[in-house]
Coordinates of C-alpha atoms in Angstrom, one line a residue:
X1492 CA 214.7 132.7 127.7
X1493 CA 216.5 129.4 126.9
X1494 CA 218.4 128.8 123.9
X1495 CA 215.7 126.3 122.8
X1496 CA 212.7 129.1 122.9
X1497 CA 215.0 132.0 120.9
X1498 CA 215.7 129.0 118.5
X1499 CA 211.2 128.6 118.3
X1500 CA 210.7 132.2 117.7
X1501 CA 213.5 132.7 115.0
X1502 CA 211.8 129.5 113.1
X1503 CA 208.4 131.2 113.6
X1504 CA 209.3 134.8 112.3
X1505 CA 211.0 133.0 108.9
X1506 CA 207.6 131.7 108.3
X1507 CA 205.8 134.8 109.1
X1508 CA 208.0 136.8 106.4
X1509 CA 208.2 134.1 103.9
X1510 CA 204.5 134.0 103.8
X1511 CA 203.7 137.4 103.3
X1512 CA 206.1 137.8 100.7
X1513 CA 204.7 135.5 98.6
X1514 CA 201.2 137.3 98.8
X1515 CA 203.1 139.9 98.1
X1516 CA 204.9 138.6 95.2
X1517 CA 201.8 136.7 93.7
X1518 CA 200.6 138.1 90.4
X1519 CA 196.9 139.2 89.8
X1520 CA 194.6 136.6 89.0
X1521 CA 193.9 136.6 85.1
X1522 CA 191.3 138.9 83.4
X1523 CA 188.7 136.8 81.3
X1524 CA 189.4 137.0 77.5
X1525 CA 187.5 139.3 75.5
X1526 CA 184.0 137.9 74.5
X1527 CA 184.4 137.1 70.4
X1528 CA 181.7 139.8 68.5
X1529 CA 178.8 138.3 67.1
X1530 CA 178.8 137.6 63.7
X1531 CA 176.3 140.3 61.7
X1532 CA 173.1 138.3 60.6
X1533 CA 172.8 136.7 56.6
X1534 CA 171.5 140.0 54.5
X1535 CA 167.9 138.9 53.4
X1536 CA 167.5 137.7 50.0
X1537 CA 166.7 140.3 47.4
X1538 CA 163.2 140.0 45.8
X1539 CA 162.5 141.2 42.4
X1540 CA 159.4 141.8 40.2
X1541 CA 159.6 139.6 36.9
X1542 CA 157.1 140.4 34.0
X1543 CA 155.5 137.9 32.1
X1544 CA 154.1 138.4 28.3
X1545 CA 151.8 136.0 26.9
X1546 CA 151.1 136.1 23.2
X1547 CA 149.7 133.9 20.4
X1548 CA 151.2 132.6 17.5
X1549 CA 151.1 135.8 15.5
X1550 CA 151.8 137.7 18.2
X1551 CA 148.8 139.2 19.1
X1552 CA 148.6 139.9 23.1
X1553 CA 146.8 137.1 25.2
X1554 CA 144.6 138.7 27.8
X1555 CA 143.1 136.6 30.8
X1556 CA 145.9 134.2 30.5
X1557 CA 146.4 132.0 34.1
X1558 CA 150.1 132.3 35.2
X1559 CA 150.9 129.5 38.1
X1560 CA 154.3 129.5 39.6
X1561 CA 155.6 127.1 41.9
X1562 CA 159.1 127.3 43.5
X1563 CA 160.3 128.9 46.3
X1564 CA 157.4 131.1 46.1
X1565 CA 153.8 130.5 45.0
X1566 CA 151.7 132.8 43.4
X1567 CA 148.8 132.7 40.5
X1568 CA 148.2 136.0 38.2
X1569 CA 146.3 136.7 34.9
X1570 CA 147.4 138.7 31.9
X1571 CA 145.7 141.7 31.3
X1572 CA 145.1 143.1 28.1
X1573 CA 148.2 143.8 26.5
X1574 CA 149.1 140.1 27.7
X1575 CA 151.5 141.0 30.7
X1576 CA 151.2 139.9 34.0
X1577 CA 153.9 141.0 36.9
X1578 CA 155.0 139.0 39.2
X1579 CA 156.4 140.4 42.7
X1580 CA 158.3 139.5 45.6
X1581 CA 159.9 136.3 43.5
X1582 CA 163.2 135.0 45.6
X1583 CA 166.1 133.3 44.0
X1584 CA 165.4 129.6 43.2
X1585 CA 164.2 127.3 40.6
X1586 CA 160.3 128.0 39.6
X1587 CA 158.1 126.1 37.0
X1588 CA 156.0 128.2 35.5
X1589 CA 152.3 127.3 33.8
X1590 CA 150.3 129.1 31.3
X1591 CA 147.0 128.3 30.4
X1592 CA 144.0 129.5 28.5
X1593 CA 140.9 128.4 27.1
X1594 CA 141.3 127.4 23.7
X1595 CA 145.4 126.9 23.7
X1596 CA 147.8 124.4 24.6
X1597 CA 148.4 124.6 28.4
X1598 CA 152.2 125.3 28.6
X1599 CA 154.7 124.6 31.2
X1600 CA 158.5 125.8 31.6
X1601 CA 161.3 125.8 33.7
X1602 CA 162.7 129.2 35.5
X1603 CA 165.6 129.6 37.5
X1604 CA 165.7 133.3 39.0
X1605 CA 169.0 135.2 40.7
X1606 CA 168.9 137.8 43.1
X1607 CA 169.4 141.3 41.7
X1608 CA 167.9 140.2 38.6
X1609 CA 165.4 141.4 37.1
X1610 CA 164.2 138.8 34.2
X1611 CA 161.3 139.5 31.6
X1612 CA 159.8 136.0 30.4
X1613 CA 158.2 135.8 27.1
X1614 CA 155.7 132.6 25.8
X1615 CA 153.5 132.2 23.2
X1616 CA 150.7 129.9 23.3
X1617 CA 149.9 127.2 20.4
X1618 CA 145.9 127.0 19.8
X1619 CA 144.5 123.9 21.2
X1620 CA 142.0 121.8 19.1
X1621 CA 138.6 122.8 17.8
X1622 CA 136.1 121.0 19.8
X1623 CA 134.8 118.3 18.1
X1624 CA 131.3 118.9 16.6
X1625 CA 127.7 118.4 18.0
X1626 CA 126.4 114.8 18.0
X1627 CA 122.9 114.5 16.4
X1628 CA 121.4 114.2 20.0
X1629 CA 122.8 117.5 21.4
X1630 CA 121.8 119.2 17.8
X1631 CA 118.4 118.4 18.4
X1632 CA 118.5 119.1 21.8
X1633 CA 119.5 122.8 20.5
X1634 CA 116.9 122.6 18.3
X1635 CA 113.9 121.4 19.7
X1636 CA 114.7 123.4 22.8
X1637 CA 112.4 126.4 23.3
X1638 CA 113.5 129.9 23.7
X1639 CA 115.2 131.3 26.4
X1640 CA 112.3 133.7 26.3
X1641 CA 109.9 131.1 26.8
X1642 CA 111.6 129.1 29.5
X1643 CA 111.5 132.2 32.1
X1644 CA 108.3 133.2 31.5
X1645 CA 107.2 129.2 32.1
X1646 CA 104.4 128.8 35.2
X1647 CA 105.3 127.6 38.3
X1648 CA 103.2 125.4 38.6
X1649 CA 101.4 124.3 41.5
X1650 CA 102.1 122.6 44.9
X1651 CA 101.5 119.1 44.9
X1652 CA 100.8 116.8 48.1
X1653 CA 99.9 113.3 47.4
X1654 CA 100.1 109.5 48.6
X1655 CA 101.0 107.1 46.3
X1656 CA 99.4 104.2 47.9
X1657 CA 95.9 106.5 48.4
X1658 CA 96.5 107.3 44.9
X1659 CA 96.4 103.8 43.6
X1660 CA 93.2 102.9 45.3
X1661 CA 91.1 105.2 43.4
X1662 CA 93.1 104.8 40.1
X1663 CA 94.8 101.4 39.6
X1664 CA 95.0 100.1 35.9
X1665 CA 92.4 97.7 34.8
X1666 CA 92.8 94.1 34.1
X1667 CA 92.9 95.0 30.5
X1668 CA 94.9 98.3 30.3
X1669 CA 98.1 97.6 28.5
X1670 CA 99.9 101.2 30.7
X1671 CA 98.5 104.0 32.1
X1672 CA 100.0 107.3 32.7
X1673 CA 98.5 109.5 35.4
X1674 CA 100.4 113.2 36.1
X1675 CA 101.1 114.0 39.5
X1676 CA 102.5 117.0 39.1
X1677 CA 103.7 120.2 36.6
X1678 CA 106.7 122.6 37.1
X1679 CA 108.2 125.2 35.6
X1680 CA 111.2 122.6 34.6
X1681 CA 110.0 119.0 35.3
X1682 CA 106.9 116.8 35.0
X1683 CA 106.0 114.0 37.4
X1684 CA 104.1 110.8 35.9
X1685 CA 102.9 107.9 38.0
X1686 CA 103.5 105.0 35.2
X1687 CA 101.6 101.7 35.1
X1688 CA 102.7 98.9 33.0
X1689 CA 100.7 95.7 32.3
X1690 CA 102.7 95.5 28.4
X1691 CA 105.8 96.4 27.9
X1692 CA 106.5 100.2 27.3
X1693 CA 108.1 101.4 24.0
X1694 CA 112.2 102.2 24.2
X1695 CA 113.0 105.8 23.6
X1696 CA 115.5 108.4 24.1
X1697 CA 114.9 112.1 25.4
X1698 CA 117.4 114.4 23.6
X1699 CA 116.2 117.3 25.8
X1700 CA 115.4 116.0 28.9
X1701 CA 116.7 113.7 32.0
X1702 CA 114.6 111.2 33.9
X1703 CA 114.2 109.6 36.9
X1704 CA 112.5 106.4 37.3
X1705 CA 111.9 105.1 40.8
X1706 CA 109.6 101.5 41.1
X1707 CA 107.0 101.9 43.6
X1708 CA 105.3 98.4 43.0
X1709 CA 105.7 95.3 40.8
X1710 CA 108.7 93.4 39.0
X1711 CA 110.2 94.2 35.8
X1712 CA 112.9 94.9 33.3
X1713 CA 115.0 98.7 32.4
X1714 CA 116.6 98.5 29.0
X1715 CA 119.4 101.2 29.9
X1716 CA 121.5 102.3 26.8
X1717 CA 122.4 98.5 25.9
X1718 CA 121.8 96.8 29.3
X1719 CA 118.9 95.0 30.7
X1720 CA 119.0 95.6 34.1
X1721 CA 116.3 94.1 37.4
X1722 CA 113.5 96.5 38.7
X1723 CA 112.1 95.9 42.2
X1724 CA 110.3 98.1 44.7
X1725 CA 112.0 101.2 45.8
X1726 CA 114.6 100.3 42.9
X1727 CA 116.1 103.7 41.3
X1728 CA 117.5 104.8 38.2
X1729 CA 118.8 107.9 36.6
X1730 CA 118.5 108.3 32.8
X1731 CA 120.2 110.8 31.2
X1732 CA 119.3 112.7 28.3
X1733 CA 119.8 110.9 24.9
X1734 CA 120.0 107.9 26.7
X1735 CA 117.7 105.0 25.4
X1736 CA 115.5 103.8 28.0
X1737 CA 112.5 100.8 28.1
X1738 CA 110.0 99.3 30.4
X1739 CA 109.2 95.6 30.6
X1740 CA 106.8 94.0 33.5
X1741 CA 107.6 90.8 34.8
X1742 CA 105.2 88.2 37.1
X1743 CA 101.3 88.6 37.4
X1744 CA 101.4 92.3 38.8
X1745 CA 101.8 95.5 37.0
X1746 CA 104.3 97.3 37.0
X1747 CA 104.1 100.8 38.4
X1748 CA 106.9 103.4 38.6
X1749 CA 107.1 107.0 39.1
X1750 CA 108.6 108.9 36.4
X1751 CA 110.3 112.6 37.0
X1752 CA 111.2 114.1 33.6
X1753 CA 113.4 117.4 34.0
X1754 CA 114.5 119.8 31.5
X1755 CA 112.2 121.7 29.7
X1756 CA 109.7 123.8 30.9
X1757 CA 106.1 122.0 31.6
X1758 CA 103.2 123.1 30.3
X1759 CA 100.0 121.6 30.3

């Protein structure tokens, strides 16, 4: 071989054993890092039970009480006889709490609850107002009402069918009527009136019953309590018991209206 090829081969083996030393020589590649652990999860929060007394002012236990609680949590309860109520599952927060009960002041406060603690609340209830007393129409309302007794064992009555216009052909009110009343019909708790006005009616008020007027012909006027208000055909009105009420016809026609009269029983 020549000098130049031994020179080749001697360049070509250095490269051969510098190479695979440094495979040799080169470290491991790098193991990943440990993976962090996971972080445990929040304990829940601890509920507690919270009892609730409601008494009046001289301490006397107040049964059927309505507790409402709003907050975090919602809930409704009712006192029972020795005027506790219990409230469960209640989370730490800030709560209002209401208390009510016929015939005392409805009464409202402020809670804040902690967990692990188990509070006991304690309210006493003012009496509200007396109600104010009967006005004369509702007295004799009570009054002139019948029995209880009476009123279930009232008839029926019977089933009615009629048409009003067929009605009025047969029975319309004479050029010199002033009003005519005709009864269409008797329940046990209402009486229906065809009413036909050539004068004006009187002005009254029912203390135990409601009406309802509807106009089926004719103009005219409805004293209502202290108005004075049109009537037309097919105008309605609703008058409540104790309520004055009067009828006044207008133009050449009369005016007719059909009167329903509900409250007590009707009885022929």
């Amino acid at each position: 071989m020549t000098t130049r090829m031994w020179s080749y081969l001697a360049v070509l083996l250095v490269v051969t054993v510098t190479v695979a030393g440094a495979q040799q020589q080169a470290p491991p590649p790098a193991a990943p890092p440990p993976s962090a652990p996971r972080a445990a999860p929040p304990p829940a929060p601890r509920a507690s039970t919270v009892t609730v007394t409601v008494t009046d002012e001289s301490g006397a236990p107040v049964q059927g009480a309505t507790v409402t609680v709003t907050g975090p949590v919602t809930r409704t309860v009712t006192t029972v006889a020795n005027g506790t109520a219990r409230l469960l599952g209640m989370r730490s927060g800030a709560y209002r709490l209401r208390f009510e009960h016929e015939g005392f002041i409805t009464l409202e406060r402020d809670v804040t609850m902690r967990a692990g603690a188990v509070p006991e609340i304690d309210v006493t209830l003012s009496p509200g107002a007396a109600p104010p007393p009967p006005t004369v129409a509702e007295t004799q309302a009570r009054e002139n009402a019948p029995p209880e007794s009476e009123r279930e064992q009232a008839p029926p009555g019977d089933p009615r069918y009629i048409t009003i216009v067929d009605f009025l052909d047969k029975n319309l009110i004479g050029g010199r009527e002033p009003s005519k009343h005709d009864e269409l019909g008797c329940t046990a708790s209402a009486r229906t009136t065809l009413l036909q006005l050539r004068e004006s009616g009187k002005e009254e008020a029912r203390t135990d019953a409601d009406e309802v007027l509807y106009v089926v012909a004719g103009e005219g006027t409805l004293r209502l309590g202290n108005r004075d208000l049109p009537l037309s055909s097919s105008t309605t009105a609703i008058v409540p018991r104790g309520t004055v009420r009067g009828l006044t016809r207008k133009g050449r026609n009369p005016l007719i209206v059909l009167s329903v009269v509900s409250g007590p029983p009707c009885t022929k």
